[in-house]
Amino acid sequence: MKPFARSLLLCALVFPSLALAAQQPPVLATQPDGAAIASGHKLATDAGMEILAKGGNAFDAAVAVSSTLSVVEPISSGLGGGGFFLLHDASTGKDVMLDARETSPESATPEQFLDKNGELDRDRSVNGPWSAGIPGLPALLVQVARDHGRLPLTESLAPAIRVARDGFPVYARMARGYESRREVMERYPGTREVYLRNGRPIAEGDLFKQPELARTLQLLAEKGFDGFYRGETGKKLLAGVKKAGGRWTAEELAGYTVKTREPIVFNYRDWKITTASPPSSGGIALASMLQMLEGWDLKSMDEAHRTHLVVEAMRRAYRDRTFFLGDPDFVDIPQKVLTSRDYAQGLRATIHPEKATPSDLLSGQPTPLEDDETTHFSIIDRDGNRVGGTQTVNLLYGSGLIPAGTGVLLNNEMDDFALKPGTPNAFGVMGYEANAPKTGKRMLSSMTPTFMENDDKVIVIGTPGGSRIITMVLLGILGYDAGLSAQQVAALPRYHHQWLPDEISAESGAFDAETAKQLQAMGHKVDLPGDTAAGGRGSSHVWGNLQTVEWDRRSNTLSGGTDPRNPVGSAAVDSAKN
C-alpha cells in the first residue's frame, strides 16, 4: 500500500476518537512551546538554532540559516543568487513577501542570447557572465536583519562566516554536481581557485574552506548593503564579470532593491493558504490548482483517479503560467481573475473525470482576460513568528563563474526569462512577451514558500526543484490536508505535469504498475524512470528537497519534516515537549 493511501486509512481508523474529542471545545495554544527549523543542511539548521539561543527571533534565524546555506550549498544557492522570503510577524499578524529575485542587466537584451542562425545560444544563457542577473540575496539579508530582526547583522552572519572560514566536509551531492559542471566552472580562474586542490577537483570528504567568501560575508556584516554592492566587493564583482566577457555597471549593481509584495492569500477547504506572489508563478498556480481540486473528494478516490485529477489541474495552471505571468512591475498580470474561485470552476468544468485532456487541445495562444537546484528552509519561533525562505542560483552551481577574490558564485537566472519566445528553457518551460528580459526586470520564478493555517495547525512548507517546485508544494498541501505528519509530507512520492511536454513525470516508485496502467488507459503519457514492473526504464530518479515545520496548537507541539532524499538535510525542534 502506498504511503499516501496508508495515511488515509489511518485517518479513517482514528476518526471516531477524533469525533469524541470534538465534543469538548479544544484549548488552543496562542504561542508555540519552543521553536522549529528545517533546512537542507544540518550546519544551516544549527546556525539558526544558535541565533535563537542568543535571543534572536525567527527573522534573525532566517538570516543565519540563509547565509549558512549560501556557504554549504553552493550547488543550490548563494550570495550570487536571489530568493523569496515569506514572513509572518506574530505581533502584528501581518504576512509579507520579500522579493529578492535577480534583475536583468541593461546589456542583456534578447539579441545577445541568439546565435548566428537566430536560435537560442544555450551556452550563453546558462554559463558564464551573460547568464547572470544582478544578485538579490545579500540585500535581502540586510533588510530582514534591519527591519525584522533583534540582533545586529554581525551576529546573525557570524555562523556563516565561521563555516566559510573553517570549512565543512564536501558531501556526495556537492561532489557529483561539480563533476557534472566541471568543464564550465574550470573556464574561470576565480572558480578554479576555490574548487581545485593542487589541480584536483573537490571530492567527497574534503574539508572545503572558502576564505574569500568569509571575507565577503564579513564586509556584508560590517557595512551592510554597501559591503556587497559597493566598495571592495562591488569592484571585484564588476571586474570579474568584465574579465569573463560580460557587462554589468556599477550603477545597476548599487541600484538593486528588495521589493515588498503582498502575498497571495486564498482558502482551500478549511485551510488559509498564504503563498508567494509574482514574480513567483507559484502562488497563482497553487490558487488555481487547489480551487479546481476542491470540487472533488480526493480522499475517497483510488490513487489513479486522484492522480488524474491533480494532473489535469497542474496542466491548466501551467498553461496559464506560460502566457500571463512575469514581473508585476513590468507586466499587467490578470491576478484577480487567475486566482478567483469562478475562474477555477470554469477550468474544472473542462476536466473529464475519466480522460486526459491532450495539452494541444488547450489553446496555444494567450486567451483574452500566466532537481535539485535551489534550496528552502522553514522556521517557527517561540513568539509565533515564521519564515519560509526559498533561494537559488538556478542550475547546479549557477553560471559557474566566481569573480576573483569574492568567493561569490554567480547565478544563471537569465535562462528563466523567455530569451526567445516559445523556446523552452533548461527546465522545459516556455514563455512569451510577459517574461521577456528588460533592464531591471525580474525573471519569472517557481519558488513557492507557503504558509498553511487552520483552527488547529500552523505550517510552513517549501522546496527546491525548478519548475517542479509548485507541484511538490501542491502535493505537500494535499498531504497535510489528508492528515499526514510533517515528516510523512516531506517523504511523499512526487509526480509532475507542466502542460508541455504533455507527459506525467514521476519519481522512481511513485506509481505501482496498476496505477500507471490506469493512467495510461485514461490517455496520459507517463514517464516512469523506476521499476520495470510498473513500465519504467529501470533507472532511479528522485527530485526535490522539501523542508517543512508544523505547530499543532491543540497539543502545543512542534515538529519538522526534512526530505529523506537529501541525507544532509536537518530538522530541529527546541521545546520541552519534544
Coordinates of N, CA and C in Angstrom, one line a residue, residues 429-572:
V429 N 10.2 24.6 -19.6 CA 9.1 25.5 -19.6 C 9.3 26.7 -20.6
M430 N 8.2 27.1 -21.2 CA 8.3 28.2 -22.2 C 7.7 29.5 -21.7
G431 N 8.0 30.5 -22.4 CA 7.4 31.8 -22.0 C 7.3 32.7 -23.2
Y432 N 6.6 33.8 -23.1 CA 6.4 34.7 -24.2 C 6.7 36.1 -23.7
E433 N 6.1 37.1 -24.3 CA 6.5 38.5 -24.0 C 6.4 38.9 -22.6
A434 N 5.4 38.3 -21.8 CA 5.3 38.7 -20.4 C 6.5 38.4 -19.6
N435 N 7.3 37.5 -20.1 CA 8.6 37.1 -19.3 C 9.8 37.4 -20.2
A436 N 9.7 38.3 -21.1 CA 10.9 38.7 -21.9 C 11.8 39.6 -21.1
P437 N 13.1 39.6 -21.2 CA 14.0 40.4 -20.4 C 14.0 41.9 -20.8
K438 N 14.0 42.7 -19.8 CA 14.2 44.2 -20.0 C 15.0 44.7 -18.8
T439 N 15.7 45.8 -19.0 CA 16.6 46.3 -18.0 C 15.9 46.5 -16.6
G440 N 16.5 45.8 -15.6 CA 15.9 45.9 -14.2 C 14.7 45.0 -14.0
K441 N 14.3 44.2 -15.0 CA 13.2 43.3 -14.8 C 13.6 42.0 -14.1
R442 N 12.7 41.5 -13.3 CA 12.9 40.2 -12.6 C 12.3 39.1 -13.4
M443 N 13.1 38.0 -13.5 CA 12.6 36.8 -14.3 C 11.6 36.1 -13.5
L444 N 10.7 35.4 -14.2 CA 9.7 34.6 -13.6 C 10.3 33.5 -12.8
S445 N 9.7 33.1 -11.7 CA 10.2 32.1 -10.8 C 9.2 31.1 -10.4
S446 N 9.6 29.9 -10.0 CA 8.7 28.9 -9.5 C 8.8 28.8 -8.0
M447 N 9.7 29.5 -7.3 CA 9.9 29.4 -5.9 C 8.6 29.7 -5.2
T448 N 8.2 28.9 -4.2 CA 6.8 29.0 -3.6 C 6.8 28.7 -2.1
P449 N 7.5 29.6 -1.3 CA 7.4 29.4 0.1 C 5.9 29.7 0.5
T450 N 5.4 28.8 1.4 CA 4.0 28.8 1.7 C 3.7 28.6 3.2
F451 N 2.6 29.3 3.7 CA 2.1 29.0 5.0 C 0.7 28.4 4.8
M452 N 0.4 27.4 5.7 CA -0.9 26.8 5.8 C -1.4 27.0 7.3
E453 N -2.7 27.4 7.4 CA -3.2 27.6 8.7 C -4.7 27.2 8.8
N454 N -5.1 26.5 9.8 CA -6.5 26.3 10.1 C -6.7 26.5 11.6
D455 N -7.8 26.1 12.2 CA -8.0 26.3 13.6 C -7.0 25.6 14.5
D456 N -6.5 24.5 14.0 CA -5.6 23.7 14.9 C -4.1 23.8 14.6
K457 N -3.8 24.1 13.3 CA -2.4 23.9 12.9 C -1.8 25.1 12.2
V458 N -0.5 25.4 12.3 CA 0.2 26.4 11.5 C 1.4 25.6 10.9
I459 N 1.6 25.8 9.6 CA 2.6 25.0 8.8 C 3.3 26.0 7.9
V460 N 4.7 25.7 7.8 CA 5.5 26.4 6.8 C 6.1 25.3 5.9
I461 N 6.0 25.5 4.6 CA 6.4 24.5 3.7 C 7.0 25.1 2.4
G462 N 8.0 24.4 1.9 CA 8.6 24.8 0.6 C 9.7 23.8 0.2
T463 N 10.2 24.0 -1.0 CA 11.1 23.1 -1.6 C 11.8 23.7 -2.8
P464 N 13.0 23.2 -3.1 CA 13.6 23.4 -4.4 C 13.0 22.5 -5.5
G465 N 13.5 22.7 -6.7 CA 13.1 21.7 -7.8 C 12.7 22.3 -9.1
G466 N 13.2 23.6 -9.4 CA 12.9 24.2 -10.7 C 11.4 24.3 -10.9
S467 N 11.0 23.9 -12.1 CA 9.5 24.1 -12.5 C 8.7 23.1 -11.7
R468 N 9.3 22.1 -11.0 CA 8.5 21.1 -10.2 C 8.2 21.6 -8.8
I469 N 8.8 22.8 -8.4 CA 8.6 23.3 -7.0 C 7.1 23.4 -6.7
I470 N 6.3 24.0 -7.6 CA 4.9 24.3 -7.4 C 4.1 23.0 -7.2
T471 N 4.4 22.0 -8.0 CA 3.6 20.8 -7.8 C 4.0 20.0 -6.6
M472 N 5.3 20.1 -6.2 CA 5.7 19.5 -4.9 C 5.0 20.2 -3.7
V473 N 4.9 21.5 -3.7 CA 4.2 22.2 -2.7 C 2.7 21.8 -2.7
L474 N 2.2 21.7 -3.9 CA 0.8 21.3 -4.0 C 0.6 19.9 -3.4
L475 N 1.4 18.9 -3.7 CA 1.3 17.6 -3.1 C 1.5 17.6 -1.6
G476 N 2.4 18.5 -1.1 CA 2.5 18.6 0.3 C 1.3 19.1 1.0
I477 N 0.7 20.1 0.4 CA -0.6 20.7 1.0 C -1.7 19.6 1.0
L478 N -1.8 18.9 -0.1 CA -2.8 17.8 -0.1 C -2.5 16.7 0.9
G479 N -1.2 16.5 1.1 CA -0.8 15.5 2.2 C -1.1 16.0 3.6
Y480 N -0.9 17.2 3.9 CA -1.3 17.8 5.2 C -2.8 17.7 5.3
D481 N -3.5 18.0 4.3 CA -5.0 18.0 4.3 C -5.5 16.6 4.6
A482 N -4.7 15.6 4.1 CA -5.1 14.2 4.3 C -4.7 13.7 5.7
G483 N -4.1 14.5 6.5 CA -3.7 14.1 7.9 C -2.3 13.6 8.1
L484 N -1.4 13.8 7.1 CA -0.1 13.3 7.3 C 0.7 14.2 8.2
S485 N 1.8 13.6 8.8 CA 2.7 14.4 9.7 C 3.7 15.1 8.8
A486 N 4.4 16.0 9.4 CA 5.4 16.8 8.7 C 6.5 15.9 8.0
Q487 N 6.9 14.9 8.7 CA 7.9 14.0 8.1 C 7.3 13.2 6.9
Q488 N 6.1 12.7 7.1 CA 5.4 12.0 6.0 C 5.2 12.9 4.8
V489 N 4.9 14.1 5.0 CA 4.7 15.1 3.9 C 6.0 15.2 3.1
A490 N 7.1 15.4 3.9 CA 8.4 15.6 3.3 C 8.8 14.3 2.4
A491 N 8.3 13.2 2.8 CA 8.7 11.9 2.1 C 7.7 11.5 1.0
L492 N 6.6 12.2 0.8 CA 5.6 11.8 -0.2 C 6.3 11.6 -1.5
P493 N 5.8 10.5 -2.2 CA 6.2 10.3 -3.6 C 5.7 11.5 -4.5
R494 N 6.5 11.8 -5.6 CA 6.2 13.0 -6.4 C 5.9 12.7 -7.8
Y495 N 5.0 13.5 -8.4 CA 4.8 13.5 -9.8 C 4.5 14.9 -10.3
H496 N 4.5 15.1 -11.6 CA 4.5 16.5 -12.1 C 4.0 16.5 -13.5
H497 N 3.3 17.6 -13.9 CA 2.9 17.9 -15.2 C 2.9 19.4 -15.4
Q498 N 3.5 19.9 -16.5 CA 3.7 21.3 -16.7 C 3.1 21.8 -18.1
W499 N 2.0 21.1 -18.6 CA 1.4 21.5 -19.8 C 2.2 21.0 -21.0
L500 N 3.4 21.5 -21.2 CA 4.3 21.0 -22.2 C 5.7 20.7 -21.6
P501 N 6.3 19.6 -21.9 CA 5.8 18.5 -22.7 C 4.6 17.8 -22.1
D502 N 3.7 17.2 -22.9 CA 2.5 16.6 -22.5 C 2.7 15.2 -21.9
E503 N 3.3 15.2 -20.7 CA 3.5 13.9 -20.0 C 3.6 14.1 -18.5
I504 N 3.2 13.0 -17.8 CA 3.4 13.0 -16.4 C 4.8 12.5 -16.1
S505 N 5.6 13.3 -15.5 CA 6.9 12.8 -15.0 C 6.8 12.3 -13.5
A506 N 7.4 11.3 -13.2 CA 7.2 10.7 -11.8 C 8.6 10.2 -11.3
E507 N 8.7 10.3 -10.0 CA 9.8 9.7 -9.3 C 9.8 8.2 -9.4
S508 N 11.0 7.6 -9.2 CA 11.1 6.2 -9.1 C 10.1 5.7 -8.0
G509 N 9.3 4.7 -8.3 CA 8.4 4.1 -7.3 C 7.2 5.0 -7.0
A510 N 6.9 6.1 -7.6 CA 5.8 6.9 -7.3 C 4.5 6.2 -7.6
F511 N 4.4 5.4 -8.7 CA 3.2 4.7 -9.0 C 3.5 3.2 -9.1
D512 N 2.5 2.4 -8.7 CA 2.7 1.0 -8.9 C 2.2 0.7 -10.3
A513 N 2.3 -0.6 -10.7 CA 2.1 -1.0 -12.1 C 0.6 -0.8 -12.4
E514 N -0.3 -1.1 -11.5 CA -1.7 -0.9 -11.8 C -2.1 0.5 -12.0
T515 N -1.6 1.4 -11.1 CA -1.9 2.8 -11.2 C -1.4 3.4 -12.5
A516 N -0.2 3.1 -12.9 CA 0.4 3.5 -14.1 C -0.4 3.0 -15.3
K517 N -0.9 1.8 -15.3 CA -1.7 1.2 -16.3 C -3.0 2.0 -16.5
Q518 N -3.7 2.3 -15.3 CA -4.9 3.0 -15.4 C -4.7 4.4 -15.9
L519 N -3.7 5.1 -15.5 CA -3.4 6.4 -16.0 C -3.2 6.4 -17.6
Q520 N -2.5 5.4 -18.0 CA -2.2 5.3 -19.5 C -3.5 5.0 -20.2
A521 N -4.4 4.2 -19.6 CA -5.7 3.9 -20.2 C -6.6 5.2 -20.3
M522 N -6.4 6.1 -19.4 CA -7.1 7.4 -19.5 C -6.6 8.3 -20.5
G523 N -5.4 8.0 -21.1 CA -4.8 8.8 -22.2 C -3.6 9.6 -21.7
H524 N -3.1 9.3 -20.5 CA -1.9 10.0 -20.1 C -0.6 9.3 -20.6
K525 N 0.4 10.1 -21.0 CA 1.7 9.6 -21.2 C 2.4 9.7 -19.9
V526 N 2.9 8.5 -19.4 CA 3.6 8.5 -18.0 C 5.0 8.2 -18.2
D527 N 5.9 9.1 -17.8 CA 7.3 8.9 -17.9 C 7.8 8.3 -16.6
L528 N 8.0 7.0 -16.6 CA 8.4 6.3 -15.4 C 9.8 5.9 -15.4
P529 N 10.7 6.5 -14.6 CA 12.1 6.1 -14.6 C 12.4 4.9 -13.8
G530 N 11.5 4.4 -13.0 CA 11.8 3.4 -11.9 C 11.5 2.0 -12.4
D531 N 10.8 1.2 -11.5 CA 10.7 -0.2 -11.6 C 10.1 -0.6 -13.0
T532 N 10.8 -1.5 -13.6 CA 10.4 -2.0 -14.9 C 9.0 -2.8 -14.8
A533 N 8.7 -3.3 -13.7 CA 7.4 -4.0 -13.5 C 6.3 -3.0 -13.6
A534 N 6.5 -1.7 -13.4 CA 5.5 -0.7 -13.5 C 5.6 0.0 -14.9
G535 N 6.4 -0.6 -15.7 CA 6.5 0.0 -17.1 C 7.6 1.0 -17.2
G536 N 8.5 1.1 -16.1 CA 9.5 2.1 -16.1 C 10.8 1.6 -16.9
R537 N 11.8 2.5 -16.9 CA 13.0 2.3 -17.6 C 14.1 1.5 -16.8
G538 N 13.8 1.3 -15.5 CA 14.7 0.6 -14.7 C 15.7 1.5 -14.0
S539 N 15.7 2.8 -14.3 CA 16.7 3.8 -13.7 C 16.1 4.3 -12.4
S540 N 16.9 5.0 -11.7 CA 16.4 5.6 -10.4 C 16.4 7.1 -10.5
H541 N 15.3 7.8 -10.1 CA 15.3 9.2 -10.2 C 14.3 9.8 -9.1
V542 N 14.9 10.7 -8.3 CA 14.0 11.4 -7.4 C 14.3 12.9 -7.5
W543 N 13.4 13.7 -7.0 CA 13.7 15.2 -7.0 C 13.2 15.9 -5.8
G544 N 13.7 17.1 -5.7 CA 13.2 18.0 -4.6 C 14.0 17.8 -3.3
N545 N 13.7 18.7 -2.4 CA 14.4 18.7 -1.1 C 13.5 19.5 -0.1
L546 N 12.3 19.0 0.1 CA 11.2 19.7 0.8 C 11.6 19.8 2.3
Q547 N 11.3 21.0 2.8 CA 11.6 21.3 4.2 C 10.3 21.9 4.8
T548 N 9.8 21.4 5.9 CA 8.6 21.9 6.5 C 8.6 21.8 8.0
V549 N 7.9 22.7 8.6 CA 7.7 22.7 10.1 C 6.2 22.9 10.4
E550 N 5.8 22.3 11.5 CA 4.4 22.3 11.9 C 4.2 22.6 13.3
W551 N 3.3 23.5 13.7 CA 2.9 23.8 15.0 C 1.4 23.3 15.2
D552 N 1.3 22.3 16.1 CA 0.0 21.8 16.4 C -0.5 22.5 17.7
R553 N -1.5 23.4 17.5 CA -2.0 24.3 18.5 C -2.8 23.5 19.6
R554 N -3.4 22.4 19.2 CA -4.1 21.6 20.2 C -3.2 21.0 21.3
S555 N -2.1 20.4 20.9 CA -1.2 19.8 21.8 C 0.0 20.8 22.2
N556 N 0.0 21.9 21.5 CA 1.1 22.9 21.6 C 2.5 22.2 21.4
T557 N 2.6 21.4 20.3 CA 3.8 20.7 20.0 C 4.3 21.2 18.6
L558 N 5.6 21.1 18.4 CA 6.2 21.5 17.2 C 6.9 20.2 16.6
S559 N 6.9 20.2 15.3 CA 7.6 19.1 14.6 C 8.1 19.6 13.3
G560 N 9.1 18.9 12.8 CA 9.8 19.3 11.5 C 9.9 18.1 10.6
G561 N 9.8 18.3 9.3 CA 10.0 17.3 8.3 C 11.1 17.7 7.3
T562 N 12.1 16.9 7.2 CA 13.2 17.1 6.2 C 13.2 16.0 5.2
D563 N 13.5 16.4 4.0 CA 13.3 15.4 2.9 C 14.3 14.3 3.0
P564 N 13.9 13.0 3.1 CA 14.8 11.9 3.2 C 15.6 11.7 1.9
R565 N 15.3 12.3 0.8 CA 16.1 12.2 -0.4 C 17.4 13.0 -0.2
N566 N 17.5 13.8 0.8 CA 18.7 14.6 1.0 C 19.4 14.2 2.3
P567 N 20.4 13.5 2.3 CA 21.0 12.9 3.5 C 21.6 14.0 4.4
V568 N 21.9 15.2 3.9 CA 22.5 16.2 4.8 C 21.5 17.2 5.3
G569 N 20.2 17.0 5.0 CA 19.1 17.9 5.5 C 18.9 17.7 7.0
S570 N 18.2 18.7 7.6 CA 18.1 18.6 9.1 C 16.9 19.4 9.5
A571 N 16.1 18.8 10.4 CA 15.0 19.4 11.1 C 15.3 19.4 12.6
A572 N 15.2 20.5 13.3 CA 15.4 20.5 14.7 C 14.3 21.3 15.5

